[in-house]
């Protein structure tokens, strides 16, 4: 009944309300956050001051105070009005079956990674729920523009996304921050998460597992910090950011709030990457964002064999990646202790060349230009 009412409301607005040529609607993860590619494209457009009416849909709009935008509650009556009357719609995830795109609208799908290790969409269809596959196939028919962060991603999208339209080699807007040189902003972010000027930070950001198991997140933080301080010098802290699927479970990892910081609920993971001196992850696409800065990244994959057999297949063999790989905690400590900066930098540069990275720090500007060309604004 609720879906029937939603569709009736959408039909009413589509039939009777004109599209407003200066309105652009943004969403990130179905209104769950102000982040990812939509955030950085939105912020760029607001700063350009070209009279865009920038609207954001949030599940909890009251928790955000963002200059230059209007807010609307996701799935409210007002949300459907904004959706139906926006000239441009930007999201980083699939639009649901409620979306009825109008012929004059421009739907930009930014996706939520510049490159990925885990197989996605059609390439992983046998591991995805049938309802999601159906939704994804329908969504792909509506897309007008899909953004790509590198040549390798373009190839993946072409074969996996059920999409044969334009794939724009713009880079990914969220990675523009990683080229930013504003140390004042960086200091504010570090202060927000509780890291002082004289401390160095390593971010531990693993992805989720089927069943939301925490068993493989068994880092011994004190040993890790000693290894980091022995190899790189200085005083180190660890920030742990679990996948949003696990946002209520981080307290189970023994995070003490002193040497180890719980950053799981921090809204913008890109800011965490930017202010971190090193990264530990596993199968998360965050490694491909972090690699742009050529800072140390370690892969901790104690469940590699099980993951490949039960979760997802991968686009790369692990040894094709430029990162040190550890299958045990002892192995991780050894990789940190023996890390060779010059050899790592060479591997990273070769990898970025091989994937054909489009990241230059100008992705939001590139996308804004495409919007202007498409809308005449």
CSV table of C-alpha atoms in Angstrom, one decimal:
chain,number,residue,atom,x,y,z
A,1,UNK,CA,0.0,0.0,0.0
A,2,UNK,CA,2.8,2.4,0.9
A,3,UNK,CA,4.5,1.8,-2.5
A,4,UNK,CA,1.3,2.4,-4.3
A,5,UNK,CA,0.8,5.7,-2.5
A,6,UNK,CA,4.4,6.7,-3.3
A,7,UNK,CA,4.0,5.9,-7.0
A,8,UNK,CA,0.7,7.9,-7.1
A,9,UNK,CA,2.4,10.9,-5.6
A,10,UNK,CA,5.3,10.6,-8.1
A,11,UNK,CA,2.8,10.3,-11.0
A,12,UNK,CA,1.0,13.4,-9.8
A,13,UNK,CA,4.2,15.5,-9.6
A,14,UNK,CA,5.5,14.3,-12.9
A,15,UNK,CA,2.3,15.1,-14.7
A,16,UNK,CA,1.6,18.5,-13.1
A,17,UNK,CA,4.9,20.1,-11.9
A,18,UNK,CA,7.5,21.5,-14.3
A,19,UNK,CA,11.2,20.6,-14.1
A,20,UNK,CA,13.1,23.5,-12.6
A,21,UNK,CA,16.3,23.9,-14.7
A,22,UNK,CA,18.4,25.3,-11.9
A,23,UNK,CA,17.6,22.6,-9.4
A,24,UNK,CA,20.0,19.7,-8.6
A,25,UNK,CA,19.1,16.9,-6.1
A,26,UNK,CA,21.9,15.0,-4.2
A,27,UNK,CA,21.8,11.8,-2.2
A,28,UNK,CA,24.5,9.6,-0.6
A,29,UNK,CA,23.7,6.1,0.4
A,30,UNK,CA,19.9,6.7,0.4
A,31,UNK,CA,20.1,9.8,2.6
A,32,UNK,CA,22.3,8.2,5.2
A,33,UNK,CA,25.1,10.7,5.1
A,34,UNK,CA,26.6,13.9,3.7
A,35,UNK,CA,29.6,12.3,2.0
A,36,UNK,CA,31.2,10.5,-0.9
A,37,UNK,CA,31.2,11.8,-4.5
A,38,UNK,CA,27.9,13.7,-4.1
A,39,UNK,CA,29.3,15.8,-1.2
A,40,UNK,CA,32.4,17.0,-3.1
A,41,UNK,CA,30.5,17.7,-6.3
A,42,UNK,CA,27.8,19.6,-4.4
A,43,UNK,CA,30.4,21.6,-2.5
A,44,UNK,CA,32.1,22.6,-5.7
A,45,UNK,CA,28.9,23.7,-7.3
A,46,UNK,CA,27.9,25.8,-4.2
A,47,UNK,CA,31.3,27.5,-4.2
A,48,UNK,CA,30.9,28.4,-7.9
A,49,UNK,CA,27.9,30.5,-7.0
A,50,UNK,CA,26.1,29.9,-10.3
A,51,UNK,CA,22.6,30.0,-8.8
A,52,UNK,CA,22.1,26.3,-8.6
A,53,UNK,CA,19.3,25.4,-6.2
A,54,UNK,CA,21.2,22.6,-4.4
A,55,UNK,CA,18.9,20.1,-2.5
A,56,UNK,CA,20.1,17.2,-0.4
A,57,UNK,CA,17.9,14.3,0.8
A,58,UNK,CA,18.7,13.0,4.3
A,59,UNK,CA,17.1,10.4,6.5
A,60,UNK,CA,17.8,12.8,9.4
A,61,UNK,CA,18.1,16.3,7.9
A,62,UNK,CA,18.2,17.9,11.3
A,63,UNK,CA,21.7,16.6,12.1
A,64,UNK,CA,23.2,18.6,9.2
A,65,UNK,CA,24.0,22.3,9.0
A,66,UNK,CA,25.5,22.9,5.6
A,67,UNK,CA,25.8,26.3,4.0
A,68,UNK,CA,24.4,26.8,0.5
A,69,UNK,CA,22.0,23.9,0.4
A,70,UNK,CA,18.4,23.1,1.1
A,71,UNK,CA,17.5,19.9,3.0
A,72,UNK,CA,14.6,17.5,2.6
A,73,UNK,CA,13.7,14.3,4.5
A,74,UNK,CA,14.2,11.2,2.4
A,75,UNK,CA,10.9,9.6,1.3
A,76,UNK,CA,8.8,12.5,2.5
A,77,UNK,CA,6.2,14.2,0.3
A,78,UNK,CA,8.6,17.1,-0.2
A,79,UNK,CA,11.3,14.7,-1.2
A,80,UNK,CA,9.2,13.3,-4.1
A,81,UNK,CA,8.4,16.8,-5.2
A,82,UNK,CA,12.1,17.7,-5.3
A,83,UNK,CA,13.0,14.4,-7.0
A,84,UNK,CA,10.4,14.9,-9.7
A,85,UNK,CA,11.2,18.6,-10.4
A,86,UNK,CA,15.0,18.6,-10.3
A,87,UNK,CA,16.8,19.0,-13.6
A,88,UNK,CA,19.8,17.0,-12.3
A,89,UNK,CA,19.9,14.1,-9.9
A,90,UNK,CA,23.2,12.9,-8.4
A,91,UNK,CA,23.7,9.8,-6.3
A,92,UNK,CA,26.4,7.3,-5.4
A,93,UNK,CA,24.2,4.2,-5.1
A,94,UNK,CA,21.3,2.6,-7.0
A,95,UNK,CA,18.1,4.5,-7.2
A,96,UNK,CA,15.2,2.4,-6.0
A,97,UNK,CA,12.2,1.1,-8.1
A,98,UNK,CA,10.3,4.2,-7.0
A,99,UNK,CA,12.4,6.4,-9.3
A,100,UNK,CA,10.5,7.5,-12.4
A,101,UNK,CA,13.0,9.5,-14.4
A,102,UNK,CA,11.5,12.2,-16.7
A,103,UNK,CA,12.8,12.6,-20.2
A,104,UNK,CA,14.2,16.1,-19.5
A,105,UNK,CA,16.1,15.0,-16.4
A,106,UNK,CA,19.9,14.3,-16.2
A,107,UNK,CA,20.7,11.4,-13.9
A,108,UNK,CA,24.4,11.2,-12.9
A,109,UNK,CA,25.6,8.0,-11.2
A,110,UNK,CA,28.9,8.7,-9.4
A,111,UNK,CA,29.1,5.2,-7.8
A,112,UNK,CA,31.0,5.0,-4.5
A,113,UNK,CA,34.6,4.0,-5.4
A,114,UNK,CA,37.3,5.0,-7.9
A,115,UNK,CA,38.2,1.3,-8.4
A,116,UNK,CA,37.2,-1.8,-6.6
A,117,UNK,CA,38.9,-5.1,-5.6
A,118,UNK,CA,35.7,-7.0,-5.0
A,119,UNK,CA,33.6,-7.9,-8.1
A,120,UNK,CA,30.4,-5.9,-8.4
A,121,UNK,CA,27.0,-5.9,-10.1
A,122,UNK,CA,26.7,-8.4,-13.0
A,123,UNK,CA,30.1,-9.8,-12.3
A,124,UNK,CA,28.9,-10.8,-8.8
A,125,UNK,CA,25.2,-11.4,-9.6
A,126,UNK,CA,25.2,-14.9,-8.2
A,127,UNK,CA,26.1,-13.5,-4.7
A,128,UNK,CA,23.6,-10.6,-4.7
A,129,UNK,CA,20.0,-10.7,-3.7
A,130,UNK,CA,17.6,-11.2,-6.7
A,131,UNK,CA,15.7,-8.0,-5.8
A,132,UNK,CA,18.9,-6.0,-5.9
A,133,UNK,CA,19.9,-7.3,-9.3
A,134,UNK,CA,16.4,-6.4,-10.6
A,135,UNK,CA,16.7,-2.9,-9.1
A,136,UNK,CA,20.2,-2.4,-10.5
A,137,UNK,CA,19.2,-3.5,-14.0
A,138,UNK,CA,16.2,-1.0,-14.0
A,139,UNK,CA,18.4,1.7,-12.6
A,140,UNK,CA,21.0,1.3,-15.3
A,141,UNK,CA,18.4,2.1,-17.9
A,142,UNK,CA,17.9,5.5,-16.4
A,143,UNK,CA,21.5,6.6,-16.1
A,144,UNK,CA,22.6,9.4,-18.4
A,145,UNK,CA,26.2,9.7,-17.2
A,146,UNK,CA,28.4,7.3,-15.2
A,147,UNK,CA,31.7,8.6,-13.7
A,148,UNK,CA,34.9,6.7,-13.8
A,149,UNK,CA,38.1,7.1,-11.8
A,150,UNK,CA,40.5,5.2,-14.1
A,151,UNK,CA,40.7,3.3,-17.3
A,152,UNK,CA,40.5,0.0,-15.5
A,153,UNK,CA,37.2,1.1,-13.8
A,154,UNK,CA,35.8,2.1,-17.2
A,155,UNK,CA,36.3,-1.5,-18.4
A,156,UNK,CA,34.7,-2.9,-15.3
A,157,UNK,CA,31.7,-0.7,-15.6
A,158,UNK,CA,31.3,-1.5,-19.3
A,159,UNK,CA,31.0,-5.3,-18.6
A,160,UNK,CA,29.4,-5.3,-15.2
A,161,UNK,CA,27.0,-2.4,-14.9
A,162,UNK,CA,24.1,-3.4,-17.3
A,163,UNK,CA,24.9,0.0,-18.9
A,164,UNK,CA,25.9,1.0,-22.4
A,165,UNK,CA,25.8,4.8,-22.1
A,166,UNK,CA,28.4,7.4,-21.5
A,167,UNK,CA,31.2,6.6,-19.0
A,168,UNK,CA,33.0,9.9,-18.3
A,169,UNK,CA,36.8,9.8,-17.5
A,170,UNK,CA,36.4,12.6,-15.0
A,171,UNK,CA,38.0,11.1,-11.9
A,172,UNK,CA,36.0,10.8,-8.8
A,173,UNK,CA,35.0,14.0,-7.0
A,174,UNK,CA,35.6,12.6,-3.5
A,175,UNK,CA,39.3,12.1,-4.3
A,176,UNK,CA,39.8,15.8,-5.0
A,177,UNK,CA,40.3,16.2,-1.3
A,178,UNK,CA,43.4,13.9,-1.4
A,179,UNK,CA,45.1,16.6,-3.5
A,180,UNK,CA,44.2,19.4,-1.1
A,181,UNK,CA,47.0,21.3,0.6
A,182,UNK,CA,45.0,23.1,3.3
A,183,UNK,CA,46.9,22.2,6.5
A,184,UNK,CA,44.5,24.3,8.6
A,185,UNK,CA,41.6,22.1,7.5
A,186,UNK,CA,43.6,19.0,8.1
A,187,UNK,CA,44.4,20.1,11.6
A,188,UNK,CA,40.7,20.8,12.3
A,189,UNK,CA,39.8,17.2,11.2
A,190,UNK,CA,42.6,15.7,13.3
A,191,UNK,CA,41.4,17.7,16.3
A,192,UNK,CA,37.8,16.6,15.7
A,193,UNK,CA,38.8,12.9,16.0
A,194,UNK,CA,41.2,13.5,18.9
A,195,UNK,CA,44.6,13.4,17.3
A,196,UNK,CA,47.2,16.1,18.4
A,197,UNK,CA,49.7,17.9,16.2
A,198,UNK,CA,52.7,15.7,17.4
A,199,UNK,CA,51.0,12.4,16.8
A,200,UNK,CA,50.9,10.2,13.7
A,201,UNK,CA,47.8,8.3,12.6
A,202,UNK,CA,47.2,5.0,11.0
A,203,UNK,CA,43.6,4.2,9.9
A,204,UNK,CA,42.3,0.7,10.1
A,205,UNK,CA,39.3,0.5,7.8
A,206,UNK,CA,38.2,-3.1,6.9
A,207,UNK,CA,35.2,-4.0,4.9
A,208,UNK,CA,32.3,-6.2,6.2
A,209,UNK,CA,31.9,-9.9,6.0
A,210,UNK,CA,28.8,-12.0,5.3
A,211,UNK,CA,26.9,-12.4,8.5
A,212,UNK,CA,28.7,-9.3,9.9
A,213,UNK,CA,31.3,-11.4,11.7
A,214,UNK,CA,34.0,-9.5,13.6
A,215,UNK,CA,36.2,-12.6,14.0
A,216,UNK,CA,38.9,-11.5,11.5
A,217,UNK,CA,39.3,-8.0,13.0
A,218,UNK,CA,41.8,-9.3,15.5
A,219,UNK,CA,44.5,-6.7,15.4
A,220,UNK,CA,46.7,-6.3,18.5
A,221,UNK,CA,46.8,-2.6,18.7
A,222,UNK,CA,49.7,-2.2,21.2
A,223,UNK,CA,52.0,-4.4,19.1
A,224,UNK,CA,51.0,-2.6,16.0
A,225,UNK,CA,51.8,0.8,17.5
A,226,UNK,CA,55.2,-0.4,18.8
A,227,UNK,CA,56.0,-1.6,15.3
A,228,UNK,CA,55.0,1.7,13.7
A,229,UNK,CA,57.0,3.7,16.2
A,230,UNK,CA,60.0,1.4,15.7
A,231,UNK,CA,59.9,1.7,11.9
A,232,UNK,CA,58.7,5.2,11.3
A,233,UNK,CA,59.4,7.1,14.5
A,234,UNK,CA,57.2,9.4,16.4
A,235,UNK,CA,54.1,8.7,18.5
A,236,UNK,CA,51.3,6.8,16.7
A,237,UNK,CA,47.6,6.4,17.3
A,238,UNK,CA,45.2,4.0,15.6
A,239,UNK,CA,41.7,5.1,14.3
A,240,UNK,CA,39.3,2.2,13.6
A,241,UNK,CA,36.5,2.8,11.1
A,242,UNK,CA,34.3,-0.2,10.5
A,243,UNK,CA,32.0,-0.5,7.5
A,244,UNK,CA,28.7,1.4,8.0
A,245,UNK,CA,27.0,-2.0,8.1
A,246,UNK,CA,28.8,-2.6,11.4
A,247,UNK,CA,28.4,0.9,12.9
A,248,UNK,CA,26.9,-0.4,16.1
A,249,UNK,CA,29.5,-3.2,16.7
A,250,UNK,CA,32.8,-1.3,17.0
A,251,UNK,CA,32.6,-1.3,20.8
A,252,UNK,CA,33.1,-5.1,20.7
A,253,UNK,CA,36.7,-4.6,19.4
A,254,UNK,CA,38.2,-3.4,22.7
A,255,UNK,CA,38.8,0.2,21.5
A,256,UNK,CA,40.0,2.2,24.5
A,257,UNK,CA,39.7,5.7,23.2
A,258,UNK,CA,43.3,6.6,24.1
A,259,UNK,CA,45.8,4.8,21.9
A,260,UNK,CA,42.9,3.6,19.7
A,261,UNK,CA,40.1,5.8,18.5
A,262,UNK,CA,36.7,4.6,17.3
A,263,UNK,CA,36.0,6.6,14.1
A,264,UNK,CA,33.3,4.3,12.8
A,265,UNK,CA,30.6,6.9,13.0
A,266,UNK,CA,32.7,9.7,11.5
A,267,UNK,CA,30.6,10.8,8.5
A,268,UNK,CA,33.3,11.3,5.9
A,269,UNK,CA,35.8,8.5,5.4
A,270,UNK,CA,37.6,10.6,2.8
A,271,UNK,CA,38.6,13.1,5.5
A,272,UNK,CA,40.0,10.2,7.6
A,273,UNK,CA,42.1,9.0,4.6
A,274,UNK,CA,43.4,12.5,4.0
A,275,UNK,CA,44.7,13.0,7.5
A,276,UNK,CA,46.1,9.5,8.0
A,277,UNK,CA,49.8,8.8,7.6
A,278,UNK,CA,49.1,5.1,6.8
A,279,UNK,CA,46.2,2.7,6.2
A,280,UNK,CA,45.4,-0.9,7.0
A,281,UNK,CA,42.5,-2.4,5.1
A,282,UNK,CA,41.6,-5.8,3.5
A,283,UNK,CA,39.3,-5.9,0.5
A,284,UNK,CA,37.9,-2.4,0.7
A,285,UNK,CA,38.1,-0.1,-2.3
A,286,UNK,CA,39.5,2.6,0.0
A,287,UNK,CA,43.0,1.2,-0.8
A,288,UNK,CA,42.5,2.6,-4.3
A,289,UNK,CA,41.7,6.1,-3.0
A,290,UNK,CA,44.6,6.1,-0.5
A,291,UNK,CA,47.1,4.9,-3.1
A,292,UNK,CA,46.8,8.3,-4.8
A,293,UNK,CA,48.7,9.9,-2.0
A,294,UNK,CA,51.4,7.2,-2.1
A,295,UNK,CA,51.4,6.8,1.7
A,296,UNK,CA,52.0,3.3,3.2
A,297,UNK,CA,49.0,1.0,2.9
A,298,UNK,CA,49.0,-2.6,4.3
A,299,UNK,CA,46.4,-5.3,3.6
A,300,UNK,CA,45.5,-7.5,6.5
A,301,UNK,CA,43.6,-10.6,5.1
A,302,UNK,CA,43.7,-13.5,7.6
A,303,UNK,CA,40.6,-14.9,6.0
A,304,UNK,CA,41.6,-14.7,2.4
A,305,UNK,CA,40.9,-18.3,1.4
A,306,UNK,CA,37.5,-18.2,3.1
A,307,UNK,CA,36.6,-14.8,1.7
A,308,UNK,CA,37.3,-15.9,-1.9
A,309,UNK,CA,35.2,-19.0,-1.5
A,310,UNK,CA,32.2,-17.5,0.5
A,311,UNK,CA,32.0,-13.8,-0.1
A,312,UNK,CA,33.2,-12.3,-3.4
A,313,UNK,CA,35.7,-13.0,-6.2
A,314,UNK,CA,38.2,-10.3,-7.0
A,315,UNK,CA,39.2,-8.3,-10.0
A,316,UNK,CA,42.9,-8.5,-9.1
A,317,UNK,CA,45.1,-11.3,-7.9
A,318,UNK,CA,46.4,-10.1,-4.5
A,319,UNK,CA,50.0,-10.2,-5.6
A,320,UNK,CA,49.1,-7.8,-8.5
A,321,UNK,CA,48.5,-5.1,-5.9
A,322,UNK,CA,51.3,-2.8,-4.8
A,323,UNK,CA,50.6,-3.2,-1.1
A,324,UNK,CA,52.3,-5.3,1.5
A,325,UNK,CA,50.0,-8.2,2.3
A,326,UNK,CA,49.7,-10.1,5.6
A,327,UNK,CA,47.7,-13.2,6.4
A,328,UNK,CA,48.4,-13.1,10.2
A,329,UNK,CA,48.9,-10.5,12.8
A,330,UNK,CA,52.6,-11.6,13.1
A,331,UNK,CA,52.9,-11.2,9.4
A,332,UNK,CA,51.4,-7.7,9.6
A,333,UNK,CA,53.9,-6.6,12.3
A,334,UNK,CA,56.7,-8.0,10.1
A,335,UNK,CA,55.5,-6.1,7.0
A,336,UNK,CA,55.4,-2.8,9.0
A,337,UNK,CA,58.9,-3.4,10.5
A,338,UNK,CA,60.4,-4.2,7.1
A,339,UNK,CA,58.6,-1.6,5.0
A,340,UNK,CA,60.7,-0.1,2.2
A,341,UNK,CA,59.5,3.3,1.2
A,342,UNK,CA,61.3,3.7,-2.1
A,343,UNK,CA,60.3,0.2,-3.4
A,344,UNK,CA,56.7,0.8,-2.3
A,345,UNK,CA,56.6,4.2,-4.1
A,346,UNK,CA,57.9,2.6,-7.3
A,347,UNK,CA,55.2,-0.1,-7.1
A,348,UNK,CA,52.5,2.4,-6.5
A,349,UNK,CA,53.5,4.6,-9.4
A,350,UNK,CA,53.6,1.6,-11.7
A,351,UNK,CA,50.2,0.5,-10.5
A,352,UNK,CA,48.6,3.9,-11.1
A,353,UNK,CA,50.1,3.9,-14.6
A,354,UNK,CA,48.8,0.4,-15.2
A,355,UNK,CA,45.2,1.2,-14.2
A,356,UNK,CA,45.2,4.5,-16.1
A,357,UNK,CA,44.2,6.7,-13.2
A,358,UNK,CA,42.1,9.8,-14.1
A,359,UNK,CA,42.6,11.4,-10.7
A,360,UNK,CA,44.1,14.9,-10.8
A,361,UNK,CA,42.2,16.7,-8.1
A,362,UNK,CA,39.9,18.3,-10.7
A,363,UNK,CA,37.1,15.7,-10.9
A,364,UNK,CA,34.3,17.9,-9.4
A,365,UNK,CA,35.2,20.7,-11.9
A,366,UNK,CA,35.2,18.1,-14.8
A,367,UNK,CA,31.7,16.9,-13.8
A,368,UNK,CA,30.4,20.4,-13.3
A,369,UNK,CA,31.6,21.2,-16.9
A,370,UNK,CA,29.6,18.2,-18.2
A,371,UNK,CA,26.5,19.3,-16.3
A,372,UNK,CA,26.9,22.8,-17.8
A,373,UNK,CA,27.2,21.4,-21.3
A,374,UNK,CA,24.1,19.2,-20.8
A,375,UNK,CA,21.9,21.8,-19.2
A,376,UNK,CA,23.2,25.0,-20.8
A,377,UNK,CA,23.8,26.5,-17.4
